Amino acid sequence: MTIGIRTALAADRDALGALKLRSSLAWGDHVEELQALAEAREVPATQLPHVAVAEIAGKIVGFVTVLPADAATHAELEDLFVAPEAWRQGIGGMLLAEAERRARAFGARTLGVVAGERARSFYEASGFRFVKTVATDLAPAARLQKELP
């Protein structure tokens, strides 16, 4: 299985939004809230240049969005989603590595993310450290940060 990584195209936007919602709903948490939340099913067009897409045989199986933050030395991991049928195949780790690479290309020395309880251990296993608890539309979540080499 060969996984390709590329920058998202405008034509990918609907597929990315559908994957984001499907992945979010797969755990069965906050189903009604997610279905009612417009941002749970869309990737803003303005973010597309900052989105890396993972593909297998031309099919999108995941994506990550990393944005330069207000501080010149910080970047923010906005979204990281993998299609449920592709979970546990290393795609999330590949996308996270791509996010870190892109953040360093921005000149960032730190990468931040807000992670729900289910995702927190994934990020911590990758070197992110807990900063504080923050409120989100759905539930309290952890703000995590990683120092980039």
PDB file of C-alpha atoms in Angstrom:
ATOM      1  CA  MET A   1       0.000   0.000   0.000  1.00  0.00           C
ATOM      2  CA  THR A   2       1.480   3.312  -1.100  1.00  0.00           C
ATOM      3  CA  ILE A   3       0.256   6.439   0.650  1.00  0.00           C
ATOM      4  CA  GLY A   4       0.764   9.677  -1.238  1.00  0.00           C
ATOM      5  CA  ILE A   5       0.730  13.123   0.372  1.00  0.00           C
ATOM      6  CA  ARG A   6      -0.152  16.239  -1.619  1.00  0.00           C
ATOM      7  CA  THR A   7      -1.608  19.702  -1.131  1.00  0.00           C
ATOM      8  CA  ALA A   8      -5.396  19.866  -1.336  1.00  0.00           C
ATOM      9  CA  LEU A   9      -7.117  21.166  -4.445  1.00  0.00           C
ATOM     10  CA  ALA A  10     -10.356  23.158  -4.678  1.00  0.00           C
ATOM     11  CA  ALA A  11     -11.965  20.066  -6.225  1.00  0.00           C
ATOM     12  CA  ASP A  12     -11.208  18.128  -2.997  1.00  0.00           C
ATOM     13  CA  ARG A  13     -13.227  20.403  -0.727  1.00  0.00           C
ATOM     14  CA  ASP A  14     -16.504  18.410  -0.697  1.00  0.00           C
ATOM     15  CA  ALA A  15     -14.697  15.097  -0.203  1.00  0.00           C
ATOM     16  CA  LEU A  16     -12.655  16.575   2.663  1.00  0.00           C
ATOM     17  CA  GLY A  17     -15.771  17.900   4.371  1.00  0.00           C
ATOM     18  CA  ALA A  18     -17.515  14.535   4.045  1.00  0.00           C
ATOM     19  CA  LEU A  19     -14.464  12.692   5.400  1.00  0.00           C
ATOM     20  CA  LYS A  20     -14.223  15.140   8.322  1.00  0.00           C
ATOM     21  CA  LEU A  21     -17.845  14.521   9.341  1.00  0.00           C
ATOM     22  CA  ARG A  22     -17.662  10.737   8.827  1.00  0.00           C
ATOM     23  CA  SER A  23     -14.496  10.499  10.883  1.00  0.00           C
ATOM     24  CA  SER A  24     -15.957  12.690  13.635  1.00  0.00           C
ATOM     25  CA  LEU A  25     -19.133  10.610  13.835  1.00  0.00           C
ATOM     26  CA  ALA A  26     -17.347   7.242  13.830  1.00  0.00           C
ATOM     27  CA  TRP A  27     -16.858   7.176  17.619  1.00  0.00           C
ATOM     28  CA  GLY A  28     -20.555   7.816  18.244  1.00  0.00           C
ATOM     29  CA  ASP A  29     -19.872  10.826  20.491  1.00  0.00           C
ATOM     30  CA  HIS A  30     -21.811  14.106  20.173  1.00  0.00           C
ATOM     31  CA  VAL A  31     -23.650  12.811  17.083  1.00  0.00           C
ATOM     32  CA  GLU A  32     -26.544  15.298  17.092  1.00  0.00           C
ATOM     33  CA  GLU A  33     -24.275  18.245  17.869  1.00  0.00           C
ATOM     34  CA  LEU A  34     -21.833  17.333  15.095  1.00  0.00           C
ATOM     35  CA  GLN A  35     -24.600  16.860  12.545  1.00  0.00           C
ATOM     36  CA  ALA A  36     -25.938  20.336  13.414  1.00  0.00           C
ATOM     37  CA  LEU A  37     -22.512  22.024  13.347  1.00  0.00           C
ATOM     38  CA  ALA A  38     -21.726  23.361   9.864  1.00  0.00           C
ATOM     39  CA  GLU A  39     -17.975  23.491  10.528  1.00  0.00           C
ATOM     40  CA  ALA A  40     -17.988  19.743  11.291  1.00  0.00           C
ATOM     41  CA  ARG A  41     -18.588  19.058   7.603  1.00  0.00           C
ATOM     42  CA  GLU A  42     -16.542  21.688   5.840  1.00  0.00           C
ATOM     43  CA  VAL A  43     -13.002  22.777   5.168  1.00  0.00           C
ATOM     44  CA  PRO A  44     -12.903  26.522   4.485  1.00  0.00           C
ATOM     45  CA  ALA A  45     -11.708  27.373   0.976  1.00  0.00           C
ATOM     46  CA  THR A  46      -9.215  29.833   2.492  1.00  0.00           C
ATOM     47  CA  GLN A  47      -7.504  26.942   4.306  1.00  0.00           C
ATOM     48  CA  LEU A  48      -7.025  24.696   1.249  1.00  0.00           C
ATOM     49  CA  PRO A  49      -3.452  25.890   0.560  1.00  0.00           C
ATOM     50  CA  HIS A  50      -2.604  24.726   4.100  1.00  0.00           C
ATOM     51  CA  VAL A  51      -4.222  21.289   3.782  1.00  0.00           C
ATOM     52  CA  ALA A  52      -2.184  18.155   3.082  1.00  0.00           C
ATOM     53  CA  VAL A  53      -4.168  15.210   1.732  1.00  0.00           C
ATOM     54  CA  ALA A  54      -3.281  11.530   2.127  1.00  0.00           C
ATOM     55  CA  GLU A  55      -4.293   9.273  -0.781  1.00  0.00           C
ATOM     56  CA  ILE A  56      -4.205   5.573  -1.484  1.00  0.00           C
ATOM     57  CA  ALA A  57      -4.718   4.624  -5.138  1.00  0.00           C
ATOM     58  CA  GLY A  58      -6.151   8.091  -5.846  1.00  0.00           C
ATOM     59  CA  LYS A  59      -8.694   7.918  -2.985  1.00  0.00           C
ATOM     60  CA  ILE A  60      -8.489  10.507  -0.186  1.00  0.00           C
ATOM     61  CA  VAL A  61      -8.063   8.672   3.127  1.00  0.00           C
ATOM     62  CA  GLY A  62      -7.094  11.563   5.389  1.00  0.00           C
ATOM     63  CA  PHE A  63      -5.992  15.156   5.666  1.00  0.00           C
ATOM     64  CA  VAL A  64      -4.295  17.619   7.972  1.00  0.00           C
ATOM     65  CA  THR A  65      -4.525  21.406   8.131  1.00  0.00           C
ATOM     66  CA  VAL A  66      -1.679  23.399   9.661  1.00  0.00           C
ATOM     67  CA  LEU A  67      -1.934  27.178   9.824  1.00  0.00           C
ATOM     68  CA  PRO A  68       0.643  29.823  10.639  1.00  0.00           C
ATOM     69  CA  ALA A  69      -0.419  31.439  13.915  1.00  0.00           C
ATOM     70  CA  ASP A  70      -0.305  35.065  14.988  1.00  0.00           C
ATOM     71  CA  ALA A  71       3.120  34.627  16.524  1.00  0.00           C
ATOM     72  CA  ALA A  72       5.741  34.145  13.831  1.00  0.00           C
ATOM     73  CA  THR A  73       7.267  31.195  15.655  1.00  0.00           C
ATOM     74  CA  HIS A  74       4.053  29.216  16.226  1.00  0.00           C
ATOM     75  CA  ALA A  75       1.785  27.167  13.958  1.00  0.00           C
ATOM     76  CA  GLU A  76      -1.571  25.604  14.754  1.00  0.00           C
ATOM     77  CA  LEU A  77      -2.737  22.148  13.726  1.00  0.00           C
ATOM     78  CA  GLU A  78      -6.362  22.923  12.862  1.00  0.00           C
ATOM     79  CA  ASP A  79      -7.640  19.536  11.622  1.00  0.00           C
ATOM     80  CA  LEU A  80      -6.314  16.006  11.354  1.00  0.00           C
ATOM     81  CA  PHE A  81      -8.797  13.418  10.128  1.00  0.00           C
ATOM     82  CA  VAL A  82      -8.402   9.892   8.782  1.00  0.00           C
ATOM     83  CA  ALA A  83     -11.228   7.910   7.175  1.00  0.00           C
ATOM     84  CA  PRO A  84     -12.446   5.328   9.728  1.00  0.00           C
ATOM     85  CA  GLU A  85     -11.802   2.445   7.315  1.00  0.00           C
ATOM     86  CA  ALA A  86      -8.150   3.557   7.159  1.00  0.00           C
ATOM     87  CA  TRP A  87      -7.567   3.888  10.917  1.00  0.00           C
ATOM     88  CA  ARG A  88      -4.586   2.070  12.430  1.00  0.00           C
ATOM     89  CA  GLN A  89      -2.545   2.064   9.207  1.00  0.00           C
ATOM     90  CA  GLY A  90      -0.080   4.821  10.113  1.00  0.00           C
ATOM     91  CA  ILE A  91      -1.827   7.501   8.078  1.00  0.00           C
ATOM     92  CA  GLY A  92      -2.401   9.784  11.059  1.00  0.00           C
ATOM     93  CA  GLY A  93       1.286   9.610  11.950  1.00  0.00           C
ATOM     94  CA  MET A  94       2.286  10.402   8.371  1.00  0.00           C
ATOM     95  CA  LEU A  95      -0.074  13.383   8.307  1.00  0.00           C
ATOM     96  CA  LEU A  96       1.230  14.614  11.652  1.00  0.00           C
ATOM     97  CA  ALA A  97       4.815  14.407  10.361  1.00  0.00           C
ATOM     98  CA  GLU A  98       3.727  16.408   7.294  1.00  0.00           C
ATOM     99  CA  ALA A  99       2.078  19.000   9.561  1.00  0.00           C
ATOM    100  CA  GLU A 100       5.315  19.369  11.516  1.00  0.00           C
ATOM    101  CA  ARG A 101       7.302  19.694   8.288  1.00  0.00           C
ATOM    102  CA  ARG A 102       4.941  22.399   7.019  1.00  0.00           C
ATOM    103  CA  ALA A 103       5.021  24.232  10.354  1.00  0.00           C
ATOM    104  CA  ARG A 104       8.824  24.293  10.254  1.00  0.00           C
ATOM    105  CA  ALA A 105       8.610  25.628   6.679  1.00  0.00           C
ATOM    106  CA  PHE A 106       6.547  28.551   8.083  1.00  0.00           C
ATOM    107  CA  GLY A 107       9.424  29.178  10.490  1.00  0.00           C
ATOM    108  CA  ALA A 108       7.471  27.873  13.469  1.00  0.00           C
ATOM    109  CA  ARG A 109       9.317  26.537  16.469  1.00  0.00           C
ATOM    110  CA  THR A 110       6.153  25.240  18.148  1.00  0.00           C
ATOM    111  CA  LEU A 111       3.036  23.466  16.905  1.00  0.00           C
ATOM    112  CA  GLY A 112      -0.192  23.649  18.896  1.00  0.00           C
ATOM    113  CA  VAL A 113      -3.378  21.623  18.757  1.00  0.00           C
ATOM    114  CA  VAL A 114      -6.656  21.374  20.637  1.00  0.00           C
ATOM    115  CA  ALA A 115      -7.420  17.685  21.101  1.00  0.00           C
ATOM    116  CA  GLY A 116     -10.445  15.881  22.456  1.00  0.00           C
ATOM    117  CA  GLU A 117      -9.979  13.083  24.948  1.00  0.00           C
ATOM    118  CA  ARG A 118      -9.908  10.358  22.264  1.00  0.00           C
ATOM    119  CA  ALA A 119      -7.112  12.080  20.302  1.00  0.00           C
ATOM    120  CA  ARG A 120      -5.032  13.324  23.219  1.00  0.00           C
ATOM    121  CA  SER A 121      -2.952  10.141  23.648  1.00  0.00           C
ATOM    122  CA  PHE A 122      -2.103  10.125  19.907  1.00  0.00           C
ATOM    123  CA  TYR A 123      -0.619  13.611  20.163  1.00  0.00           C
ATOM    124  CA  GLU A 124       1.121  12.971  23.488  1.00  0.00           C
ATOM    125  CA  ALA A 125       2.734   9.820  22.060  1.00  0.00           C
ATOM    126  CA  SER A 126       4.087  12.069  19.288  1.00  0.00           C
ATOM    127  CA  GLY A 127       5.756  14.495  21.687  1.00  0.00           C
ATOM    128  CA  PHE A 128       3.001  17.008  22.391  1.00  0.00           C
ATOM    129  CA  ARG A 129       2.696  18.215  25.984  1.00  0.00           C
ATOM    130  CA  PHE A 130      -0.392  19.359  27.861  1.00  0.00           C
ATOM    131  CA  VAL A 131      -0.678  23.152  28.264  1.00  0.00           C
ATOM    132  CA  LYS A 132      -4.203  23.678  29.614  1.00  0.00           C
ATOM    133  CA  THR A 133      -7.854  22.678  29.316  1.00  0.00           C
ATOM    134  CA  VAL A 134      -9.964  24.781  26.933  1.00  0.00           C
ATOM    135  CA  ALA A 135     -13.681  24.985  26.150  1.00  0.00           C
ATOM    136  CA  THR A 136     -14.900  23.870  22.711  1.00  0.00           C
ATOM    137  CA  ASP A 137     -18.358  23.762  21.120  1.00  0.00           C
ATOM    138  CA  LEU A 138     -18.721  20.120  22.174  1.00  0.00           C
ATOM    139  CA  ALA A 139     -16.759  19.465  25.363  1.00  0.00           C
ATOM    140  CA  PRO A 140     -13.675  20.582  27.264  1.00  0.00           C
ATOM    141  CA  ALA A 141     -10.483  19.628  25.418  1.00  0.00           C
ATOM    142  CA  ALA A 142      -6.737  19.707  25.945  1.00  0.00           C
ATOM    143  CA  ARG A 143      -4.532  22.397  24.436  1.00  0.00           C
ATOM    144  CA  LEU A 144      -1.283  20.659  23.586  1.00  0.00           C
ATOM    145  CA  GLN A 145       1.969  21.983  22.190  1.00  0.00           C
ATOM    146  CA  LYS A 146       5.100  20.486  20.690  1.00  0.00           C
ATOM    147  CA  GLU A 147       8.524  22.048  20.346  1.00  0.00           C
ATOM    148  CA  LEU A 148       9.758  21.569  16.780  1.00  0.00           C
ATOM    149  CA  PRO A 149      13.415  20.752  16.119  1.00  0.00           C
TER     150      PRO A 149
END
